[in-house]
PDB file of C-alpha atoms in Angstrom:
ATOM      1  CA  MET W  27      25.994  38.219  10.955  1.00  0.00           C
ATOM      2  CA  THR W  28      22.661  36.461  11.344  1.00  0.00           C
ATOM      3  CA  LYS W  29      22.327  34.640  14.633  1.00  0.00           C
ATOM      4  CA  PRO W  30      21.790  30.877  14.215  1.00  0.00           C
ATOM      5  CA  ILE W  31      18.365  29.552  15.103  1.00  0.00           C
ATOM      6  CA  ASP W  32      18.566  27.444  18.257  1.00  0.00           C
ATOM      7  CA  SER W  33      17.111  23.938  18.258  1.00  0.00           C
ATOM      8  CA  GLY W  34      13.950  24.930  20.125  1.00  0.00           C
ATOM      9  CA  ARG W  35      13.161  27.741  17.705  1.00  0.00           C
ATOM     10  CA  ARG W  36      13.989  25.468  14.784  1.00  0.00           C
ATOM     11  CA  ASP W  37      11.450  22.888  15.952  1.00  0.00           C
ATOM     12  CA  SER W  38       8.838  25.590  16.351  1.00  0.00           C
ATOM     13  CA  PHE W  39       9.644  26.931  12.899  1.00  0.00           C
ATOM     14  CA  LYS W  40       9.046  23.487  11.383  1.00  0.00           C
ATOM     15  CA  LYS W  41       5.633  23.334  13.004  1.00  0.00           C
ATOM     16  CA  VAL W  42       4.692  26.787  11.739  1.00  0.00           C
ATOM     17  CA  LEU W  43       5.429  25.633   8.221  1.00  0.00           C
ATOM     18  CA  LEU W  44       3.260  22.541   8.539  1.00  0.00           C
ATOM     19  CA  GLY W  45       1.071  22.295   5.463  1.00  0.00           C
ATOM     20  CA  GLY W  46       3.446  24.289   3.278  1.00  0.00           C
ATOM     21  CA  ALA W  47       6.600  23.362   1.416  1.00  0.00           C
ATOM     22  CA  ALA W  48       8.508  22.547   4.583  1.00  0.00           C
ATOM     23  CA  PHE W  49       6.103  20.225   6.347  1.00  0.00           C
ATOM     24  CA  GLY W  50       8.113  17.253   5.122  1.00  0.00           C
ATOM     25  CA  ALA W  51      10.611  18.131   7.831  1.00  0.00           C
ATOM     26  CA  LEU W  52       8.322  16.270  10.213  1.00  0.00           C
ATOM     27  CA  THR W  53       8.389  12.525   9.670  1.00  0.00           C
ATOM     28  CA  SER W  54       5.447  10.171   9.584  1.00  0.00           C
ATOM     29  CA  MET W  55       6.597   8.781  12.917  1.00  0.00           C
ATOM     30  CA  ASP W  56       6.335  12.256  14.430  1.00  0.00           C
ATOM     31  CA  PHE W  57       2.730  12.369  13.337  1.00  0.00           C
ATOM     32  CA  LYS W  58       1.996   8.833  14.436  1.00  0.00           C
ATOM     33  CA  LYS W  59       2.935   9.789  17.985  1.00  0.00           C
ATOM     34  CA  GLU W  60       0.182  12.405  18.036  1.00  0.00           C
ATOM     35  CA  LYS W  61      -2.784  11.331  20.155  1.00  0.00           C
ATOM     36  CA  GLN W  62      -6.381  11.457  19.007  1.00  0.00           C
ATOM     37  CA  SER W  63      -7.101  13.970  21.781  1.00  0.00           C
ATOM     38  CA  SER W  64      -4.804  16.459  20.047  1.00  0.00           C
ATOM     39  CA  LEU W  65      -7.180  16.816  17.074  1.00  0.00           C
ATOM     40  CA  LYS W  66      -8.985  20.130  16.946  1.00  0.00           C
ATOM     41  CA  GLY W  67     -12.396  18.712  16.041  1.00  0.00           C
ATOM     42  CA  ASN W  68     -13.094  21.087  13.142  1.00  0.00           C
ATOM     43  CA  ILE W  69     -12.595  18.381  10.501  1.00  0.00           C
ATOM     44  CA  ASN W  70     -14.313  14.997  10.546  1.00  0.00           C
ATOM     45  CA  HIS W  71     -11.632  12.705   9.140  1.00  0.00           C
ATOM     46  CA  GLY W  72     -12.440   9.681   6.995  1.00  0.00           C
ATOM     47  CA  VAL W  73     -10.492   7.304   4.786  1.00  0.00           C
ATOM     48  CA  CYS W  74     -11.176   5.328   1.620  1.00  0.00           C
ATOM     49  CA  ALA W  75     -10.701   1.646   2.353  1.00  0.00           C
ATOM     50  CA  TRP W  76      -9.552   0.692  -1.161  1.00  0.00           C
ATOM     51  CA  CYS W  77      -6.317   2.659  -0.662  1.00  0.00           C
ATOM     52  CA  PHE W  78      -5.321   0.440   2.275  1.00  0.00           C
ATOM     53  CA  ARG W  79      -5.902  -3.030   0.915  1.00  0.00           C
ATOM     54  CA  ASP W  80      -3.075  -4.494   2.982  1.00  0.00           C
ATOM     55  CA  TYR W  81      -5.539  -4.343   5.868  1.00  0.00           C
ATOM     56  CA  THR W  82      -8.786  -6.246   6.225  1.00  0.00           C
ATOM     57  CA  LEU W  83     -11.750  -3.988   6.878  1.00  0.00           C
ATOM     58  CA  GLU W  84     -11.748  -5.168  10.499  1.00  0.00           C
ATOM     59  CA  GLU W  85      -8.059  -4.305  10.865  1.00  0.00           C
ATOM     60  CA  LEU W  86      -8.533  -0.942   9.203  1.00  0.00           C
ATOM     61  CA  CYS W  87     -11.347  -0.036  11.603  1.00  0.00           C
ATOM     62  CA  VAL W  88      -9.119  -0.819  14.569  1.00  0.00           C
ATOM     63  CA  GLU W  89      -6.089   1.080  13.247  1.00  0.00           C
ATOM     64  CA  ILE W  90      -7.814   4.259  12.105  1.00  0.00           C
ATOM     65  CA  LYS W  91      -9.494   4.803  15.455  1.00  0.00           C
ATOM     66  CA  LYS W  92      -6.042   5.123  17.006  1.00  0.00           C
ATOM     67  CA  ILE W  93      -5.346   8.224  14.922  1.00  0.00           C
ATOM     68  CA  GLY W  94      -8.731   9.880  15.233  1.00  0.00           C
ATOM     69  CA  ILE W  95     -10.428   8.785  12.003  1.00  0.00           C
ATOM     70  CA  THR W  96     -14.117   8.031  12.496  1.00  0.00           C
ATOM     71  CA  GLY W  97     -15.404   7.319   8.980  1.00  0.00           C
ATOM     72  CA  ILE W  98     -14.697   5.011   6.055  1.00  0.00           C
ATOM     73  CA  ASP W  99     -15.785   5.818   2.489  1.00  0.00           C
ATOM     74  CA  LEU W 100     -16.990   3.563  -0.295  1.00  0.00           C
ATOM     75  CA  ILE W 101     -18.406   0.732   1.770  1.00  0.00           C
ATOM     76  CA  GLY W 102     -21.629  -0.972   0.695  1.00  0.00           C
ATOM     77  CA  PRO W 103     -24.433  -2.684   2.605  1.00  0.00           C
ATOM     78  CA  ASP W 104     -22.637  -6.036   2.845  1.00  0.00           C
ATOM     79  CA  ASN W 105     -19.943  -4.571   5.106  1.00  0.00           C
ATOM     80  CA  TRP W 106     -21.801  -1.994   7.186  1.00  0.00           C
ATOM     81  CA  GLU W 107     -22.076  -4.368  10.127  1.00  0.00           C
ATOM     82  CA  ILE W 108     -18.289  -4.483  10.397  1.00  0.00           C
ATOM     83  CA  LEU W 109     -18.182  -0.696  10.616  1.00  0.00           C
ATOM     84  CA  LYS W 110     -20.973  -0.624  13.196  1.00  0.00           C
ATOM     85  CA  LYS W 111     -19.166  -3.226  15.287  1.00  0.00           C
ATOM     86  CA  HIS W 112     -16.196  -0.875  15.594  1.00  0.00           C
ATOM     87  CA  GLY W 113     -18.140   2.379  15.916  1.00  0.00           C
ATOM     88  CA  ILE W 114     -17.007   3.616  12.497  1.00  0.00           C
ATOM     89  CA  TYR W 115     -19.371   5.657  10.312  1.00  0.00           C
ATOM     90  CA  SER W 116     -20.009   4.859   6.639  1.00  0.00           C
ATOM     91  CA  SER W 117     -19.178   8.374   5.491  1.00  0.00           C
ATOM     92  CA  MET W 118     -19.792   7.799   1.765  1.00  0.00           C
ATOM     93  CA  CYS W 119     -21.790   4.701   0.913  1.00  0.00           C
ATOM     94  CA  ASN W 120     -21.627   2.869  -2.386  1.00  0.00           C
ATOM     95  CA  GLY W 121     -23.283  -0.151  -3.952  1.00  0.00           C
ATOM     96  CA  ALA W 122     -25.840   1.393  -6.323  1.00  0.00           C
ATOM     97  CA  GLU W 123     -23.559   2.612  -9.124  1.00  0.00           C
ATOM     98  CA  ILE W 124     -22.825   0.547 -12.241  1.00  0.00           C
ATOM     99  CA  SER W 125     -19.234   1.689 -12.743  1.00  0.00           C
ATOM    100  CA  LEU W 126     -17.087   4.787 -13.119  1.00  0.00           C
ATOM    101  CA  VAL W 127     -17.503   4.731 -16.906  1.00  0.00           C
ATOM    102  CA  ASP W 128     -21.197   3.788 -17.158  1.00  0.00           C
ATOM    103  CA  GLY W 129     -23.291   6.388 -15.396  1.00  0.00           C
ATOM    104  CA  PHE W 130     -26.042   8.961 -15.575  1.00  0.00           C
ATOM    105  CA  GLY W 131     -24.555  10.651 -18.630  1.00  0.00           C
ATOM    106  CA  GLU W 132     -26.020   8.029 -20.948  1.00  0.00           C
ATOM    107  CA  THR W 133     -29.748   7.393 -21.084  1.00  0.00           C
ATOM    108  CA  LYS W 134     -29.289   3.682 -21.837  1.00  0.00           C
ATOM    109  CA  PHE W 135     -28.155   3.189 -18.231  1.00  0.00           C
ATOM    110  CA  HIS W 136     -31.012   5.072 -16.578  1.00  0.00           C
ATOM    111  CA  ASP W 137     -33.356   2.109 -16.083  1.00  0.00           C
ATOM    112  CA  GLN W 138     -30.676   0.053 -14.342  1.00  0.00           C
ATOM    113  CA  LEU W 139     -29.507   3.000 -12.278  1.00  0.00           C
ATOM    114  CA  GLU W 140     -33.045   3.823 -11.170  1.00  0.00           C
ATOM    115  CA  LYS W 141     -33.520   0.213 -10.059  1.00  0.00           C
ATOM    116  CA  ASN W 142     -30.185   0.165  -8.212  1.00  0.00           C
ATOM    117  CA  TYR W 143     -30.653   3.440  -6.385  1.00  0.00           C
ATOM    118  CA  ALA W 144     -34.288   2.697  -5.539  1.00  0.00           C
ATOM    119  CA  GLU W 145     -33.029  -0.421  -3.744  1.00  0.00           C
ATOM    120  CA  VAL W 146     -29.971   1.019  -2.020  1.00  0.00           C
ATOM    121  CA  ILE W 147     -31.235   4.456  -0.917  1.00  0.00           C
ATOM    122  CA  PRO W 148     -33.681   3.005   1.659  1.00  0.00           C
ATOM    123  CA  LEU W 149     -30.908   0.713   2.956  1.00  0.00           C
ATOM    124  CA  VAL W 150     -28.609   3.713   3.485  1.00  0.00           C
ATOM    125  CA  ALA W 151     -31.311   5.510   5.426  1.00  0.00           C
ATOM    126  CA  LYS W 152     -32.249   2.445   7.488  1.00  0.00           C
ATOM    127  CA  ALA W 153     -28.603   1.978   8.495  1.00  0.00           C
ATOM    128  CA  GLY W 154     -28.481   5.562   9.722  1.00  0.00           C
ATOM    129  CA  TYR W 155     -26.224   6.871   6.970  1.00  0.00           C
ATOM    130  CA  LYS W 156     -26.542   9.903   4.769  1.00  0.00           C
ATOM    131  CA  ASN W 157     -24.338   9.913   1.646  1.00  0.00           C
ATOM    132  CA  LEU W 158     -24.482   7.702  -1.454  1.00  0.00           C
ATOM    133  CA  ILE W 159     -22.063   8.073  -4.347  1.00  0.00           C
ATOM    134  CA  CYS W 160     -22.906   8.259  -8.039  1.00  0.00           C
ATOM    135  CA  PHE W 161     -21.001   8.857 -11.277  1.00  0.00           C
ATOM    136  CA  SER W 162     -21.624  10.623 -14.556  1.00  0.00           C
ATOM    137  CA  GLY W 163     -19.798   7.945 -16.522  1.00  0.00           C
ATOM    138  CA  ASN W 164     -17.789   8.697 -19.629  1.00  0.00           C
ATOM    139  CA  ARG W 165     -18.446  11.369 -22.225  1.00  0.00           C
ATOM    140  CA  ARG W 166     -18.248   9.128 -25.331  1.00  0.00           C
ATOM    141  CA  GLY W 167     -18.464  12.056 -27.724  1.00  0.00           C
ATOM    142  CA  MET W 168     -21.145  14.034 -25.871  1.00  0.00           C
ATOM    143  CA  ASP W 169     -20.903  17.783 -25.537  1.00  0.00           C
ATOM    144  CA  ASP W 170     -21.489  19.303 -22.103  1.00  0.00           C
ATOM    145  CA  GLU W 171     -25.084  20.304 -22.765  1.00  0.00           C
ATOM    146  CA  THR W 172     -26.091  16.821 -23.900  1.00  0.00           C
ATOM    147  CA  GLY W 173     -24.336  15.354 -20.896  1.00  0.00           C
ATOM    148  CA  LEU W 174     -26.058  17.763 -18.515  1.00  0.00           C
ATOM    149  CA  LYS W 175     -29.475  17.004 -19.962  1.00  0.00           C
ATOM    150  CA  ASN W 176     -28.896  13.270 -19.776  1.00  0.00           C
ATOM    151  CA  CYS W 177     -27.606  13.395 -16.200  1.00  0.00           C
ATOM    152  CA  GLN W 178     -30.511  15.585 -15.149  1.00  0.00           C
ATOM    153  CA  ALA W 179     -33.064  13.249 -16.719  1.00  0.00           C
ATOM    154  CA  GLY W 180     -31.593  10.210 -15.000  1.00  0.00           C
ATOM    155  CA  LEU W 181     -31.092  11.818 -11.609  1.00  0.00           C
ATOM    156  CA  GLU W 182     -34.594  13.245 -11.521  1.00  0.00           C
ATOM    157  CA  ARG W 183     -35.841   9.647 -11.490  1.00  0.00           C
ATOM    158  CA  ILE W 184     -34.087   8.925  -8.177  1.00  0.00           C
ATOM    159  CA  ILE W 185     -33.830  12.236  -6.314  1.00  0.00           C
ATOM    160  CA  PRO W 186     -37.452  12.059  -5.079  1.00  0.00           C
ATOM    161  CA  ILE W 187     -36.552   8.709  -3.484  1.00  0.00           C
ATOM    162  CA  ALA W 188     -33.482  10.291  -1.891  1.00  0.00           C
ATOM    163  CA  GLU W 189     -35.573  13.197  -0.606  1.00  0.00           C
ATOM    164  CA  LYS W 190     -38.124  10.815   0.889  1.00  0.00           C
ATOM    165  CA  HIS W 191     -35.417   8.946   2.815  1.00  0.00           C
ATOM    166  CA  GLY W 192     -33.156  11.873   3.692  1.00  0.00           C
ATOM    167  CA  VAL W 193     -30.211  10.572   1.661  1.00  0.00           C
ATOM    168  CA  ILE W 194     -27.857  12.788  -0.342  1.00  0.00           C
ATOM    169  CA  VAL W 195     -26.798  11.388  -3.707  1.00  0.00           C
ATOM    170  CA  GLN W 196     -23.349  12.758  -4.535  1.00  0.00           C
ATOM    171  CA  MET W 197     -21.700  12.768  -7.955  1.00  0.00           C
ATOM    172  CA  GLU W 198     -17.935  12.580  -7.791  1.00  0.00           C
ATOM    173  CA  LEU W 199     -15.802  15.030  -9.739  1.00  0.00           C
ATOM    174  CA  LEU W 200     -12.957  13.053 -11.377  1.00  0.00           C
ATOM    175  CA  ASN W 201     -10.140  14.270 -13.601  1.00  0.00           C
ATOM    176  CA  SER W 202     -10.208  13.237 -17.256  1.00  0.00           C
ATOM    177  CA  ARG W 203      -6.624  14.284 -17.923  1.00  0.00           C
ATOM    178  CA  VAL W 204      -4.687  11.578 -16.050  1.00  0.00           C
ATOM    179  CA  ASP W 205      -6.748   8.974 -14.219  1.00  0.00           C
ATOM    180  CA  HIS W 206     -10.173   8.763 -15.846  1.00  0.00           C
ATOM    181  CA  LYS W 207      -9.891   9.576 -19.514  1.00  0.00           C
ATOM    182  CA  ASP W 208     -13.160  10.764 -21.057  1.00  0.00           C
ATOM    183  CA  TYR W 209     -15.019  11.121 -17.733  1.00  0.00           C
ATOM    184  CA  LEU W 210     -17.921  13.515 -18.230  1.00  0.00           C
ATOM    185  CA  CYS W 211     -18.202  15.337 -14.873  1.00  0.00           C
ATOM    186  CA  ASP W 212     -14.561  16.425 -14.837  1.00  0.00           C
ATOM    187  CA  LYS W 213     -14.952  20.098 -13.921  1.00  0.00           C
ATOM    188  CA  SER W 214     -16.638  21.735 -10.966  1.00  0.00           C
ATOM    189  CA  ALA W 215     -18.511  24.086 -13.333  1.00  0.00           C
ATOM    190  CA  PHE W 216     -20.241  21.098 -14.947  1.00  0.00           C
ATOM    191  CA  GLY W 217     -21.185  19.660 -11.578  1.00  0.00           C
ATOM    192  CA  VAL W 218     -22.384  22.981 -10.158  1.00  0.00           C
ATOM    193  CA  GLU W 219     -24.581  23.568 -13.200  1.00  0.00           C
ATOM    194  CA  LEU W 220     -26.041  20.093 -12.766  1.00  0.00           C
ATOM    195  CA  CYS W 221     -26.781  20.832  -9.099  1.00  0.00           C
ATOM    196  CA  LYS W 222     -28.569  24.029 -10.096  1.00  0.00           C
ATOM    197  CA  ARG W 223     -30.686  22.174 -12.638  1.00  0.00           C
ATOM    198  CA  ILE W 224     -31.595  19.427 -10.181  1.00  0.00           C
ATOM    199  CA  GLY W 225     -32.430  22.033  -7.534  1.00  0.00           C
ATOM    200  CA  SER W 226     -32.456  19.686  -4.547  1.00  0.00           C
ATOM    201  CA  ASP W 227     -30.463  19.609  -1.322  1.00  0.00           C
ATOM    202  CA  ASN W 228     -30.386  15.844  -1.789  1.00  0.00           C
ATOM    203  CA  PHE W 229     -28.034  16.079  -4.753  1.00  0.00           C
ATOM    204  CA  LYS W 230     -24.517  17.412  -4.277  1.00  0.00           C
ATOM    205  CA  LEU W 231     -20.961  16.975  -5.514  1.00  0.00           C
ATOM    206  CA  LEU W 232     -18.140  14.948  -4.062  1.00  0.00           C
ATOM    207  CA  PHE W 233     -15.321  17.438  -4.515  1.00  0.00           C
ATOM    208  CA  ASP W 234     -12.105  15.457  -4.883  1.00  0.00           C
ATOM    209  CA  ILE W 235      -9.288  17.928  -4.309  1.00  0.00           C
ATOM    210  CA  TYR W 236      -6.695  15.745  -6.038  1.00  0.00           C
ATOM    211  CA  HIS W 237      -8.797  15.343  -9.169  1.00  0.00           C
ATOM    212  CA  MET W 238      -9.772  18.987  -9.379  1.00  0.00           C
ATOM    213  CA  GLN W 239      -6.179  20.118  -8.846  1.00  0.00           C
ATOM    214  CA  ILE W 240      -5.311  18.192 -12.014  1.00  0.00           C
ATOM    215  CA  ASP W 241      -8.191  19.369 -14.178  1.00  0.00           C
ATOM    216  CA  GLU W 242      -8.729  22.950 -13.024  1.00  0.00           C
ATOM    217  CA  GLY W 243      -6.743  24.053  -9.962  1.00  0.00           C
ATOM    218  CA  ASP W 244      -7.878  27.186  -8.093  1.00  0.00           C
ATOM    219  CA  ILE W 245      -9.164  24.947  -5.304  1.00  0.00           C
ATOM    220  CA  ILE W 246      -9.710  27.504  -2.559  1.00  0.00           C
ATOM    221  CA  ARG W 247     -11.637  29.854  -4.852  1.00  0.00           C
ATOM    222  CA  SER W 248     -13.856  26.942  -5.937  1.00  0.00           C
ATOM    223  CA  ILE W 249     -14.629  26.110  -2.317  1.00  0.00           C
ATOM    224  CA  ARG W 250     -15.330  29.698  -1.354  1.00  0.00           C
ATOM    225  CA  THR W 251     -17.562  30.258  -4.394  1.00  0.00           C
ATOM    226  CA  ASN W 252     -19.420  26.972  -4.680  1.00  0.00           C
ATOM    227  CA  HIS W 253     -19.226  25.257  -1.280  1.00  0.00           C
ATOM    228  CA  GLU W 254     -23.019  25.029  -1.032  1.00  0.00           C
ATOM    229  CA  TYR W 255     -22.900  22.407  -3.798  1.00  0.00           C
ATOM    230  CA  PHE W 256     -20.048  20.364  -2.278  1.00  0.00           C
ATOM    231  CA  GLY W 257     -21.284  17.649   0.045  1.00  0.00           C
ATOM    232  CA  HIS W 258     -18.084  15.700   0.640  1.00  0.00           C
ATOM    233  CA  TYR W 259     -14.320  16.035   0.090  1.00  0.00           C
ATOM    234  CA  HIS W 260     -11.457  13.693  -0.802  1.00  0.00           C
ATOM    235  CA  THR W 261      -7.715  14.278  -0.492  1.00  0.00           C
ATOM    236  CA  ALA W 262      -4.545  12.921  -2.107  1.00  0.00           C
ATOM    237  CA  GLY W 263      -1.162  14.331  -3.061  1.00  0.00           C
ATOM    238  CA  ASN W 264      -0.529  15.462  -6.627  1.00  0.00           C
ATOM    239  CA  PRO W 265       1.221  14.307  -8.709  1.00  0.00           C
ATOM    240  CA  GLY W 266       1.060  10.609  -7.956  1.00  0.00           C
ATOM    241  CA  ARG W 267      -1.990  10.306  -5.668  1.00  0.00           C
ATOM    242  CA  ASN W 268       0.294   9.517  -2.751  1.00  0.00           C
ATOM    243  CA  GLU W 269       1.014  10.998   0.679  1.00  0.00           C
ATOM    244  CA  LEU W 270       0.202  14.585   1.605  1.00  0.00           C
ATOM    245  CA  ASP W 271       3.902  15.324   2.030  1.00  0.00           C
ATOM    246  CA  GLU W 272       6.690  17.530   0.659  1.00  0.00           C
ATOM    247  CA  ASN W 273       6.815  15.573  -2.609  1.00  0.00           C
ATOM    248  CA  GLN W 274       3.512  16.933  -3.884  1.00  0.00           C
ATOM    249  CA  GLU W 275       2.194  20.363  -4.799  1.00  0.00           C
ATOM    250  CA  ILE W 276      -1.097  20.827  -2.937  1.00  0.00           C
ATOM    251  CA  ASN W 277      -0.987  22.996   0.181  1.00  0.00           C
ATOM    252  CA  TYR W 278      -3.688  21.244   2.159  1.00  0.00           C
ATOM    253  CA  THR W 279      -3.722  23.308   5.340  1.00  0.00           C
ATOM    254  CA  PRO W 280      -5.250  26.494   3.841  1.00  0.00           C
ATOM    255  CA  ILE W 281      -7.591  24.385   1.736  1.00  0.00           C
ATOM    256  CA  MET W 282      -8.894  22.734   4.898  1.00  0.00           C
ATOM    257  CA  GLN W 283      -9.244  26.143   6.497  1.00  0.00           C
ATOM    258  CA  ALA W 284     -11.374  27.275   3.548  1.00  0.00           C
ATOM    259  CA  ILE W 285     -13.569  24.200   4.044  1.00  0.00           C
ATOM    260  CA  VAL W 286     -13.970  24.944   7.751  1.00  0.00           C
ATOM    261  CA  ASP W 287     -14.641  28.632   7.053  1.00  0.00           C
ATOM    262  CA  SER W 288     -17.422  27.623   4.639  1.00  0.00           C
ATOM    263  CA  GLY W 289     -19.346  26.091   7.533  1.00  0.00           C
ATOM    264  CA  TYR W 290     -18.971  22.536   6.262  1.00  0.00           C
ATOM    265  CA  LYS W 291     -19.685  19.902   8.929  1.00  0.00           C
ATOM    266  CA  GLY W 292     -19.318  16.692   6.913  1.00  0.00           C
ATOM    267  CA  TYR W 293     -16.355  14.400   6.297  1.00  0.00           C
ATOM    268  CA  VAL W 294     -13.023  14.967   4.585  1.00  0.00           C
ATOM    269  CA  SER W 295     -11.800  11.515   3.563  1.00  0.00           C
ATOM    270  CA  HIS W 296      -8.239  10.640   2.629  1.00  0.00           C
ATOM    271  CA  GLU W 297      -8.009   8.789  -0.679  1.00  0.00           C
ATOM    272  CA  PHE W 298      -4.294   8.503  -1.318  1.00  0.00           C
ATOM    273  CA  ILE W 299      -2.195   5.418  -2.001  1.00  0.00           C
ATOM    274  CA  PRO W 300       0.663   5.390   0.518  1.00  0.00           C
ATOM    275  CA  LYS W 301       4.153   4.748  -0.820  1.00  0.00           C
ATOM    276  CA  SER W 302       5.672   4.404   2.623  1.00  0.00           C
ATOM    277  CA  ALA W 303       5.905   1.010   4.302  1.00  0.00           C
ATOM    278  CA  ASP W 304       4.462   2.728   7.368  1.00  0.00           C
ATOM    279  CA  LYS W 305       0.999   3.157   5.885  1.00  0.00           C
ATOM    280  CA  MET W 306      -0.724   4.107   9.107  1.00  0.00           C
ATOM    281  CA  GLY W 307       2.034   6.621   9.765  1.00  0.00           C
ATOM    282  CA  SER W 308       1.281   8.193   6.389  1.00  0.00           C
ATOM    283  CA  LEU W 309      -2.407   8.295   7.214  1.00  0.00           C
ATOM    284  CA  ALA W 310      -1.720   9.846  10.619  1.00  0.00           C
ATOM    285  CA  GLN W 311       0.421  12.456   8.882  1.00  0.00           C
ATOM    286  CA  ALA W 312      -2.416  13.302   6.487  1.00  0.00           C
ATOM    287  CA  VAL W 313      -4.793  13.722   9.413  1.00  0.00           C
ATOM    288  CA  GLN W 314      -2.425  16.124  11.145  1.00  0.00           C
ATOM    289  CA  VAL W 315      -1.739  18.140   7.977  1.00  0.00           C
ATOM    290  CA  CYS W 316      -5.490  18.569   7.427  1.00  0.00           C
ATOM    291  CA  ASP W 317      -6.487  19.117  11.040  1.00  0.00           C
ATOM    292  CA  VAL W 318      -6.965  22.881  11.177  1.00  0.00           C
TER     293      VAL W 318
END
């Protein structure tokens, strides 16, 4: 007869399985009790402010510092002073894009986008930041080659400005199957090809793990093969875009290890919408799951 596992071994077993199917055995409160000093320091953790709208930006800055998060994504020039006040880094700036659906994929937007990015890129650099988001926009009947040519033509108008100021313009990969129907840059292969055509270290991809799990999967292989083109990462549980817990399918711990093994030194920012009433507990849990 198999000997029962004693309570001490059982607790250890739960921790070993952290990041896999059984990590839900640890509650968000367990994670919330973890101190910032317990983080390994291999991952720079960030968060997307729009997912935590119950908090003002000031409140969010205060709360995330308690759990070891040092960056906030998708903040524009008008709010950088709030981040600076609290010692929080603007890990992925915004404010130059038109919208998710109107982007570099259509030439009719290029004049406006050039104007926007020419204004915002120097502001990013002056503030001491590095990353600025951009979008392909929707496909609207375009084939991949037309979309690639259009994106290349538009981006080549702003990349010299980015190079001059040391700013990296990053196009986000979004799924077109569930959340962003018709989005053009919906596969890593499209984005990687665009990076190759642009041929500049100042243009990279924001690899959103949640979105790419939906549209292509094979996340670890993508990171190992194409990490040189990935300048930033986002997380969320799938399906649902919620917590990184036992109710979703992505095994984040080995994915984070692949990111660390690639030599990446930037931010991994959590972009999930918490279902739990304990939102900071959910965020603390995500940090611990991804802290390899």
